Amino acid sequence: MGKQIRLIARLDIKGPNLIKGIHLEGLRVIGSPNEHALRYYQQGADELIYMDCVASLYGRNSLGDIVKSTSQDVFVPITVGGGIRSVEDARRLLRCGADKVAVNTAAVLPVLLEYSRANGIPLVVVGRSDGAAEEQYYRNVLGEGFEFRRRDAQHSSYKYLDESEVSVSIDSSLGYETVARGNKNAFFSILGVFAPSEEFNFGWPGTYADQGPFWTNQPDPAAFRRILDHLFAIDAAQWRAELTAHRYDDLMTFDPGNAILKNTLQLELSADRATEQQATAVSCAGR
């Protein structure tokens, strides 16, 4: 019997709207979360995931009403994540109709702060906005002992990551990009524990072990510490060798100036022109 496949639709939410990320820096409104959830359900989705993408800016998850409305018409499991910091937060969402909750940032950040203090390594949190509300959220979660940096026109996420000795990504594609740029990154890909699907594992759709020298798919503080110890201990040459050993170029390649893309397009266009010229020559010969 072949492997069973489950189709899980993820819906990213900001306020009352379904949104889509634009180049990891901006957001675009797509429409009504409930309408799209119902459409996915009618098209055969096995499960839905609602992620409150701005929960960390305001220190709360605001998906209760959306989940309550969706659960009246959609009869597949619903997982909710973003801004869940307490048992009461989880209870509230479960009462609204969620079947499961996902805890990411709040599960990892305290471990990072503890590691930072124990090893004398500065902890820097890079925000997703230039507003004060997001910084206050992290202050509420972590207290003191870390530096918060905001993105602006002069300071992009990429600039901050390029300046870091080791960065940590929590279920974010930005981690893959920073490694492709040559930087060391710890991948804590833990969302799949709460919404079971290989899609959320490290390296998907590639096939990787559940844990490795610089990644884990489990929300395990011991694994977090092991990975951080390893990354701070190895030098740049060892890091490059490790990426090669684990076929990282199969996942993502850094292409400054889009040179590889431009060359590929040029070859495709040249092939198309050659085909057109050949077709024209054949047509003329047949007259």
Coordinates of N, CA and C in Angstrom, one line a residue, residues 11 62 184 244:
L11 N -3.3 29.1 6.3 CA -3.9 30.4 6.0 C -3.2 31.4 7.0
S62 N -5.6 36.8 17.9 CA -6.9 37.4 17.7 C -7.8 36.6 16.8
K184 N 25.8 31.0 9.3 CA 25.4 29.9 10.1 C 24.1 30.1 10.7
T244 N 27.9 21.0 2.5 CA 28.2 20.1 1.4 C 27.8 18.7 1.7

